[in-house]
Amino acid sequence: MRRDPVTREVLSLIAGMSTRFYGEYDDAAAAQDLTGVQARLLAIVADRPVPMNQIASMLKCEPSNITGLVDRLAARGLVTREASPTDRRVKLITVTEEGAELSAKVWSALDFAAEPLAALSPQERLTLRDLMRRISADDPSVLEAAAKLGATAVQPERAGQGAE
């Protein structure tokens, strides 16, 4: 199936912005002696304990890779691994205070969002967010990862205003 020129351009723009975001995210993480994936894992668990299998799904990697990532972060005192109170077979990953501080430093060092999104009004950013949610709706892990990174700062019932 051939894509129309506008769709090709939109996909190219999304790919370019993603590449830029992950490059800057990796640089901000490296400044805190973390890999980009380690920083993303810390962001995922920043607000609540998350099961390891859910982290693997959100990061699009094998659970065995998460074990190694968690081991390295736990050795640095940035996360803890605990059995779930409802199912002892499930391991929950919880950020420590030091891990949360490091994650916040990585996020605050990102200039990416400030530059291109600063040209948009608050309403335009809400509209863009709503459109991105709509095209991501078939992949709940994308929406959940975005929510973990603070994309849901505006209440959903308000967010829909003006987005139609």
Tab-separated table of N, CA, C and O in Angstrom, residues 22-127:
chain	number	residue	atom	x	y	z
A	22	TYR	N	15.290	10.830	21.830
A	22	TYR	CA	16.085	9.765	22.444
A	22	TYR	C	17.570	10.112	22.491
A	22	TYR	O	18.269	9.755	23.440
A	23	GLY	N	18.058	10.839	21.507
A	23	GLY	CA	19.448	11.291	21.561
A	23	GLY	C	19.686	12.222	22.742
A	23	GLY	O	20.647	12.056	23.497
A	24	GLU	N	18.794	13.201	22.913
A	24	GLU	CA	18.928	14.126	24.042
A	24	GLU	C	18.694	13.409	25.371
A	24	GLU	O	19.355	13.704	26.369
A	25	TYR	N	17.750	12.476	25.386
A	25	TYR	CA	17.473	11.716	26.612
A	25	TYR	C	18.701	10.904	27.000
A	25	TYR	O	19.105	10.883	28.167
A	26	ASP	N	19.336	10.260	26.011
A	26	ASP	CA	20.548	9.484	26.287
A	26	ASP	C	21.674	10.380	26.799
A	26	ASP	O	22.406	10.000	27.724
A	27	ASP	N	21.822	11.568	26.213
A	27	ASP	CA	22.856	12.503	26.676
A	27	ASP	C	22.590	12.960	28.109
A	27	ASP	O	23.510	13.029	28.934
A	28	ALA	N	21.319	13.280	28.420
A	28	ALA	CA	20.966	13.706	29.782
A	28	ALA	C	21.194	12.573	30.771
A	28	ALA	O	21.658	12.800	31.896
A	29	ALA	N	20.888	11.350	30.357
A	29	ALA	CA	21.115	10.189	31.221
A	29	ALA	C	22.610	9.978	31.447
A	29	ALA	O	23.047	9.745	32.582
A	30	ALA	N	23.395	10.081	30.376
A	30	ALA	CA	24.844	9.875	30.487
A	30	ALA	C	25.471	10.881	31.446
A	30	ALA	O	26.413	10.543	32.178
A	31	ALA	N	24.953	12.093	31.471
A	31	ALA	CA	25.469	13.110	32.393
A	31	ALA	C	25.256	12.700	33.855
A	31	ALA	O	25.944	13.203	34.749
A	32	GLN	N	24.302	11.780	34.080
A	32	GLN	CA	24.043	11.283	35.439
A	32	GLN	C	24.603	9.862	35.612
A	32	GLN	O	24.224	9.139	36.537
A	33	ASP	N	25.485	9.453	34.697
A	33	ASP	CA	26.107	8.125	34.722
A	33	ASP	C	25.071	7.002	34.604
A	33	ASP	O	25.140	5.987	35.298
A	34	LEU	N	24.089	7.226	33.730
A	34	LEU	CA	23.060	6.232	33.426
A	34	LEU	C	23.015	6.015	31.917
A	34	LEU	O	23.365	6.912	31.155
A	35	THR	N	22.536	4.849	31.519
A	35	THR	CA	22.213	4.663	30.110
A	35	THR	C	20.815	5.236	29.890
A	35	THR	O	20.056	5.436	30.849
A	36	GLY	N	20.461	5.465	28.651
A	36	GLY	CA	19.123	5.959	28.356
A	36	GLY	C	18.045	5.003	28.840
A	36	GLY	O	17.024	5.427	29.387
A	37	VAL	N	18.270	3.703	28.662
A	37	VAL	CA	17.281	2.705	29.092
A	37	VAL	C	17.162	2.695	30.617
A	37	VAL	O	16.063	2.590	31.166
A	38	GLN	N	18.287	2.831	31.314
A	38	GLN	CA	18.223	2.897	32.785
A	38	GLN	C	17.410	4.114	33.225
A	38	GLN	O	16.590	4.026	34.141
A	39	ALA	N	17.626	5.243	32.579
A	39	ALA	CA	16.880	6.457	32.929
A	39	ALA	C	15.395	6.277	32.648
A	39	ALA	O	14.549	6.703	33.442
A	40	ARG	N	15.058	5.632	31.521
A	40	ARG	CA	13.647	5.400	31.210
A	40	ARG	C	13.014	4.454	32.224
A	40	ARG	O	11.864	4.651	32.632
A	41	LEU	N	13.754	3.442	32.663
A	41	LEU	CA	13.232	2.543	33.692
A	41	LEU	C	12.959	3.316	34.982
A	41	LEU	O	11.905	3.138	35.606
A	42	LEU	N	13.871	4.178	35.382
A	42	LEU	CA	13.646	4.989	36.584
A	42	LEU	C	12.406	5.865	36.431
A	42	LEU	O	11.633	6.018	37.372
A	43	ALA	N	12.197	6.426	35.250
A	43	ALA	CA	11.016	7.262	35.020
A	43	ALA	C	9.736	6.436	35.128
A	43	ALA	O	8.730	6.913	35.657
A	44	ILE	N	9.780	5.213	34.646
A	44	ILE	CA	8.600	4.344	34.697
A	44	ILE	C	8.196	4.041	36.128
A	44	ILE	O	7.017	4.017	36.464
A	45	VAL	N	9.168	3.825	37.012
A	45	VAL	CA	8.859	3.450	38.398
A	45	VAL	C	8.872	4.637	39.345
A	45	VAL	O	8.756	4.464	40.566
A	46	ALA	N	8.973	5.835	38.805
A	46	ALA	CA	9.109	7.028	39.644
A	46	ALA	C	7.927	7.260	40.582
A	46	ALA	O	8.110	7.761	41.683
A	47	ASP	N	6.707	6.908	40.147
A	47	ASP	CA	5.522	7.227	40.945
A	47	ASP	C	4.938	6.070	41.731
A	47	ASP	O	4.182	6.284	42.672
A	48	ARG	N	5.242	4.853	41.302
A	48	ARG	CA	4.665	3.694	41.983
A	48	ARG	C	5.478	2.458	41.622
A	48	ARG	O	6.131	2.428	40.579
A	49	PRO	N	5.422	1.422	42.465
A	49	PRO	CA	6.089	0.164	42.113
A	49	PRO	C	5.456	-0.443	40.863
A	49	PRO	O	4.237	-0.377	40.677
A	50	VAL	N	6.288	-0.994	40.001
A	50	VAL	CA	5.811	-1.558	38.740
A	50	VAL	C	6.376	-2.970	38.602
A	50	VAL	O	7.570	-3.188	38.834
A	51	PRO	N	5.536	-3.935	38.193
A	51	PRO	CA	6.034	-5.301	37.979
A	51	PRO	C	7.072	-5.338	36.854
A	51	PRO	O	6.963	-4.607	35.861
A	52	MET	N	8.043	-6.212	37.015
A	52	MET	CA	9.115	-6.306	36.024
A	52	MET	C	8.580	-6.638	34.632
A	52	MET	O	9.065	-6.094	33.644
A	53	ASN	N	7.572	-7.511	34.538
A	53	ASN	CA	7.051	-7.866	33.211
A	53	ASN	C	6.385	-6.664	32.541
A	53	ASN	O	6.438	-6.513	31.321
A	54	GLN	N	5.787	-5.782	33.309
A	54	GLN	CA	5.179	-4.574	32.749
A	54	GLN	C	6.256	-3.602	32.270
A	54	GLN	O	6.108	-2.963	31.232
A	55	ILE	N	7.348	-3.515	33.018
A	55	ILE	CA	8.476	-2.667	32.591
A	55	ILE	C	9.024	-3.181	31.262
A	55	ILE	O	9.287	-2.404	30.342
A	56	ALA	N	9.174	-4.503	31.150
A	56	ALA	CA	9.670	-5.089	29.899
A	56	ALA	C	8.757	-4.729	28.735
A	56	ALA	O	9.230	-4.363	27.654
A	57	SER	N	7.463	-4.796	28.958
A	57	SER	CA	6.505	-4.458	27.914
A	57	SER	C	6.620	-2.984	27.528
A	57	SER	O	6.625	-2.641	26.340
A	58	MET	N	6.730	-2.116	28.502
A	58	MET	CA	6.799	-0.679	28.233
A	58	MET	C	8.096	-0.295	27.517
A	58	MET	O	8.104	0.617	26.689
A	59	LEU	N	9.192	-1.002	27.848
A	59	LEU	CA	10.480	-0.705	27.219
A	59	LEU	C	10.714	-1.530	25.958
A	59	LEU	O	11.762	-1.395	25.316
A	60	LYS	N	9.732	-2.390	25.625
A	60	LYS	CA	9.822	-3.219	24.422
A	60	LYS	C	11.082	-4.077	24.428
A	60	LYS	O	11.854	-4.096	23.468
A	61	CYS	N	11.312	-4.774	25.543
A	61	CYS	CA	12.465	-5.664	25.610
A	61	CYS	C	12.109	-6.934	26.378
A	61	CYS	O	11.043	-7.020	26.995
A	62	GLU	N	12.987	-7.888	26.328
A	62	GLU	CA	12.775	-9.170	26.989
A	62	GLU	C	12.870	-9.002	28.509
A	62	GLU	O	13.696	-8.211	29.001
A	63	PRO	N	12.056	-9.751	29.259
A	63	PRO	CA	12.134	-9.685	30.725
A	63	PRO	C	13.536	-9.969	31.267
A	63	PRO	O	13.944	-9.365	32.256
A	64	SER	N	14.278	-10.844	30.604
A	64	SER	CA	15.642	-11.141	31.081
A	64	SER	C	16.530	-9.900	31.018
A	64	SER	O	17.423	-9.723	31.847
A	65	ASN	N	16.294	-9.019	30.039
A	65	ASN	CA	17.053	-7.764	29.965
A	65	ASN	C	16.714	-6.858	31.141
A	65	ASN	O	17.583	-6.129	31.645
A	66	ILE	N	15.459	-6.880	31.561
A	66	ILE	CA	15.032	-6.048	32.697
A	66	ILE	C	15.736	-6.503	33.965
A	66	ILE	O	16.135	-5.686	34.789
A	67	THR	N	15.911	-7.801	34.105
A	67	THR	CA	16.605	-8.327	35.281
A	67	THR	C	17.994	-7.714	35.396
A	67	THR	O	18.386	-7.236	36.467
A	68	GLY	N	18.728	-7.678	34.295
A	68	GLY	CA	20.069	-7.085	34.308
A	68	GLY	C	20.037	-5.596	34.600
A	68	GLY	O	20.857	-5.087	35.374
A	69	LEU	N	19.093	-4.888	33.987
A	69	LEU	CA	18.962	-3.447	34.242
A	69	LEU	C	18.657	-3.179	35.711
A	69	LEU	O	19.267	-2.300	36.340
A	70	VAL	N	17.700	-3.928	36.249
A	70	VAL	CA	17.321	-3.747	37.653
A	70	VAL	C	18.494	-4.086	38.566
A	70	VAL	O	18.747	-3.366	39.547
A	71	ASP	N	19.223	-5.155	38.256
A	71	ASP	CA	20.386	-5.522	39.073
A	71	ASP	C	21.389	-4.374	39.143
A	71	ASP	O	21.889	-4.037	40.223
A	72	ARG	N	21.666	-3.754	37.986
A	72	ARG	CA	22.642	-2.656	37.970
A	72	ARG	C	22.123	-1.434	38.731
A	72	ARG	O	22.874	-0.781	39.471
A	73	LEU	N	20.837	-1.119	38.562
A	73	LEU	CA	20.269	0.027	39.288
A	73	LEU	C	20.177	-0.253	40.784
A	73	LEU	O	20.425	0.644	41.603
A	74	ALA	N	19.843	-1.475	41.152
A	74	ALA	CA	19.768	-1.841	42.573
A	74	ALA	C	21.157	-1.788	43.216
A	74	ALA	O	21.291	-1.343	44.365
A	75	ALA	N	22.176	-2.201	42.489
A	75	ALA	CA	23.544	-2.150	43.019
A	75	ALA	C	23.975	-0.712	43.321
A	75	ALA	O	24.777	-0.484	44.225
A	76	ARG	N	23.417	0.241	42.604
A	76	ARG	CA	23.709	1.657	42.838
A	76	ARG	C	22.768	2.280	43.865
A	76	ARG	O	22.882	3.468	44.161
A	77	GLY	N	21.810	1.501	44.369
A	77	GLY	CA	20.868	2.014	45.358
A	77	GLY	C	19.770	2.871	44.769
A	77	GLY	O	19.160	3.682	45.482
A	78	LEU	N	19.465	2.700	43.472
A	78	LEU	CA	18.482	3.548	42.806
A	78	LEU	C	17.086	2.922	42.758
A	78	LEU	O	16.099	3.641	42.599
A	79	VAL	N	17.012	1.592	42.874
A	79	VAL	CA	15.731	0.876	42.910
A	79	VAL	C	15.829	-0.280	43.892
A	79	VAL	O	16.925	-0.704	44.266
A	80	THR	N	14.669	-0.760	44.283
A	80	THR	CA	14.597	-1.995	45.075
A	80	THR	C	13.682	-2.967	44.341
A	80	THR	O	12.837	-2.564	43.542
A	81	ARG	N	13.882	-4.237	44.624
A	81	ARG	CA	13.061	-5.303	44.040
A	81	ARG	C	12.379	-6.004	45.202
A	81	ARG	O	13.033	-6.464	46.129
A	82	GLU	N	11.035	-6.036	45.148
A	82	GLU	CA	10.267	-6.650	46.234
A	82	GLU	C	9.199	-7.565	45.657
A	82	GLU	O	8.703	-7.327	44.562
A	83	ALA	N	8.834	-8.568	46.430
A	83	ALA	CA	7.737	-9.441	46.014
A	83	ALA	C	6.420	-8.679	46.141
A	83	ALA	O	6.216	-7.898	47.066
A	84	SER	N	5.526	-8.928	45.190
A	84	SER	CA	4.195	-8.316	45.238
A	84	SER	C	3.433	-8.864	46.436
A	84	SER	O	3.494	-10.068	46.714
A	85	PRO	N	2.718	-8.016	47.162
A	85	PRO	CA	1.952	-8.509	48.307
A	85	PRO	C	0.789	-9.421	47.894
A	85	PRO	O	0.319	-10.220	48.689
A	86	THR	N	0.376	-9.328	46.636
A	86	THR	CA	-0.743	-10.155	46.174
A	86	THR	C	-0.304	-11.408	45.430
A	86	THR	O	-1.081	-12.348	45.305
A	87	ASP	N	0.922	-11.428	44.915
A	87	ASP	CA	1.429	-12.593	44.188
A	87	ASP	C	2.943	-12.612	44.331
A	87	ASP	O	3.655	-11.873	43.658
A	88	ARG	N	3.435	-13.460	45.200
A	88	ARG	CA	4.869	-13.475	45.526
A	88	ARG	C	5.745	-13.858	44.332
A	88	ARG	O	6.947	-13.671	44.361
A	89	ARG	N	5.148	-14.388	43.266
A	89	ARG	CA	5.927	-14.707	42.059
A	89	ARG	C	6.262	-13.445	41.277
A	89	ARG	O	7.194	-13.439	40.474
A	90	VAL	N	5.493	-12.383	41.489
A	90	VAL	CA	5.674	-11.119	40.771
A	90	VAL	C	6.621	-10.227	41.565
A	90	VAL	O	6.438	-10.020	42.764
A	91	LYS	N	7.630	-9.714	40.864
A	91	LYS	CA	8.581	-8.795	41.491
A	91	LYS	C	8.243	-7.365	41.093
A	91	LYS	O	8.109	-7.035	39.915
A	92	LEU	N	8.086	-6.530	42.117
A	92	LEU	CA	7.807	-5.108	41.906
A	92	LEU	C	9.103	-4.324	42.021
A	92	LEU	O	9.897	-4.547	42.938
A	93	ILE	N	9.281	-3.379	41.117
A	93	ILE	CA	10.453	-2.511	41.157
A	93	ILE	C	10.002	-1.145	41.669
A	93	ILE	O	9.057	-0.555	41.152
A	94	THR	N	10.701	-0.683	42.699
A	94	THR	CA	10.368	0.587	43.340
A	94	THR	C	11.593	1.488	43.308
A	94	THR	O	12.708	1.048	43.598
A	95	VAL	N	11.376	2.731	42.958
A	95	VAL	CA	12.477	3.688	42.938
A	95	VAL	C	12.797	4.107	44.371
A	95	VAL	O	11.901	4.251	45.207
A	96	THR	N	14.074	4.296	44.655
A	96	THR	CA	14.488	4.840	45.949
A	96	THR	C	14.484	6.366	45.864
A	96	THR	O	14.318	6.935	44.768
A	97	GLU	N	14.671	7.015	46.980
A	97	GLU	CA	14.724	8.482	46.967
A	97	GLU	C	15.859	8.966	46.070
A	97	GLU	O	15.682	9.892	45.278
A	98	GLU	N	17.012	8.313	46.170
A	98	GLU	CA	18.151	8.695	45.328
A	98	GLU	C	17.832	8.474	43.846
A	98	GLU	O	18.169	9.298	42.993
A	99	GLY	N	17.150	7.369	43.536
A	99	GLY	CA	16.762	7.093	42.151
A	99	GLY	C	15.786	8.123	41.624
A	99	GLY	O	15.879	8.551	40.465
A	100	ALA	N	14.836	8.526	42.454
A	100	ALA	CA	13.856	9.531	42.041
A	100	ALA	C	14.546	10.873	41.780
A	100	ALA	O	14.218	11.574	40.806
A	101	GLU	N	15.491	11.231	42.618
A	101	GLU	CA	16.228	12.484	42.422
A	101	GLU	C	17.033	12.453	41.129
A	101	GLU	O	17.051	13.431	40.378
A	102	LEU	N	17.673	11.319	40.863
A	102	LEU	CA	18.462	11.182	39.647
A	102	LEU	C	17.566	11.242	38.404
A	102	LEU	O	17.885	11.909	37.422
A	103	SER	N	16.421	10.583	38.479
A	103	SER	CA	15.457	10.615	37.370
A	103	SER	C	14.984	12.045	37.116
A	103	SER	O	14.885	12.481	35.957
A	104	ALA	N	14.703	12.777	38.167
A	104	ALA	CA	14.265	14.173	38.020
A	104	ALA	C	15.366	15.024	37.384
A	104	ALA	O	15.076	15.912	36.567
A	105	LYS	N	16.624	14.763	37.726
A	105	LYS	CA	17.736	15.508	37.123
A	105	LYS	C	17.823	15.236	35.626
A	105	LYS	O	18.055	16.155	34.835
A	106	VAL	N	17.634	13.975	35.248
A	106	VAL	CA	17.669	13.636	33.822
A	106	VAL	C	16.562	14.383	33.097
A	106	VAL	O	16.794	15.039	32.087
A	107	TRP	N	15.352	14.292	33.628
A	107	TRP	CA	14.200	14.920	32.968
A	107	TRP	C	14.366	16.436	32.880
A	107	TRP	O	14.060	17.041	31.858
A	108	SER	N	14.859	17.050	33.946
A	108	SER	CA	14.990	18.515	33.937
A	108	SER	C	16.094	18.987	32.989
A	108	SER	O	16.096	20.140	32.576
A	109	ALA	N	17.008	18.095	32.637
A	109	ALA	CA	18.091	18.473	31.731
A	109	ALA	C	17.667	18.428	30.265
A	109	ALA	O	18.418	18.875	29.396
A	110	LEU	N	16.478	17.929	29.986
A	110	LEU	CA	16.023	17.825	28.604
A	110	LEU	C	15.553	19.183	28.094
A	110	LEU	O	14.637	19.776	28.639
A	111	ASP	N	16.184	19.657	27.042
A	111	ASP	CA	15.757	20.893	26.402
A	111	ASP	C	14.758	20.607	25.298
A	111	ASP	O	14.103	21.512	24.794
A	112	PHE	N	14.654	19.345	24.896
A	112	PHE	CA	13.863	18.957	23.735
A	112	PHE	C	12.449	19.539	23.760
A	112	PHE	O	12.034	20.176	22.814
A	113	ALA	N	11.717	19.294	24.836
A	113	ALA	CA	10.320	19.738	24.887
A	113	ALA	C	10.212	21.258	24.906
A	113	ALA	O	9.273	21.822	24.373
A	114	ALA	N	11.166	21.907	25.513
A	114	ALA	CA	11.095	23.362	25.639
A	114	ALA	C	11.242	24.058	24.291
A	114	ALA	O	10.620	25.087	24.055
A	115	GLU	N	12.039	23.481	23.400
A	115	GLU	CA	12.303	24.163	22.134
A	115	GLU	C	11.156	24.049	21.129
A	115	GLU	O	10.507	25.055	20.850
A	116	PRO	N	10.889	22.873	20.576
A	116	PRO	CA	9.864	22.839	19.525
A	116	PRO	C	8.451	23.077	20.048
A	116	PRO	O	7.627	23.654	19.348
A	117	LEU	N	8.169	22.654	21.266
A	117	LEU	CA	6.815	22.817	21.775
A	117	LEU	C	6.552	24.227	22.287
A	117	LEU	O	5.403	24.626	22.426
A	118	ALA	N	7.589	24.992	22.535
A	118	ALA	CA	7.411	26.367	23.007
A	118	ALA	C	6.728	27.228	21.954
A	118	ALA	O	6.069	28.214	22.285
A	119	ALA	N	6.855	26.841	20.689
A	119	ALA	CA	6.220	27.606	19.619
A	119	ALA	C	4.710	27.372	19.561
A	119	ALA	O	4.008	28.098	18.871
A	120	LEU	N	4.223	26.374	20.291
A	120	LEU	CA	2.793	26.056	20.299
A	120	LEU	C	2.118	26.671	21.517
A	120	LEU	O	2.699	26.723	22.597
A	121	SER	N	0.887	27.098	21.337
A	121	SER	CA	0.104	27.599	22.469
A	121	SER	C	-0.275	26.417	23.364
A	121	SER	O	-0.204	25.260	22.924
A	122	PRO	N	-0.693	26.682	24.598
A	122	PRO	CA	-1.152	25.581	25.453
A	122	PRO	C	-2.258	24.756	24.794
A	122	PRO	O	-2.247	23.525	24.874
A	123	GLN	N	-3.195	25.409	24.122
A	123	GLN	CA	-4.274	24.671	23.451
A	123	GLN	C	-3.734	23.812	22.308
A	123	GLN	O	-4.172	22.693	22.103
A	124	GLU	N	-2.759	24.334	21.575
A	124	GLU	CA	-2.176	23.551	20.487
A	124	GLU	C	-1.432	22.323	21.029
A	124	GLU	O	-1.486	21.246	20.425
A	125	ARG	N	-0.754	22.482	22.179
A	125	ARG	CA	-0.074	21.332	22.794
A	125	ARG	C	-1.084	20.288	23.228
A	125	ARG	O	-0.858	19.094	23.071
A	126	LEU	N	-2.230	20.729	23.795
A	126	LEU	CA	-3.287	19.782	24.166
A	126	LEU	C	-3.816	19.048	22.932
A	126	LEU	O	-4.022	17.831	22.963
A	127	THR	N	-4.026	19.785	21.864
A	127	THR	CA	-4.518	19.170	20.628
A	127	THR	C	-3.511	18.165	20.088
A	127	THR	O	-3.876	17.044	19.716
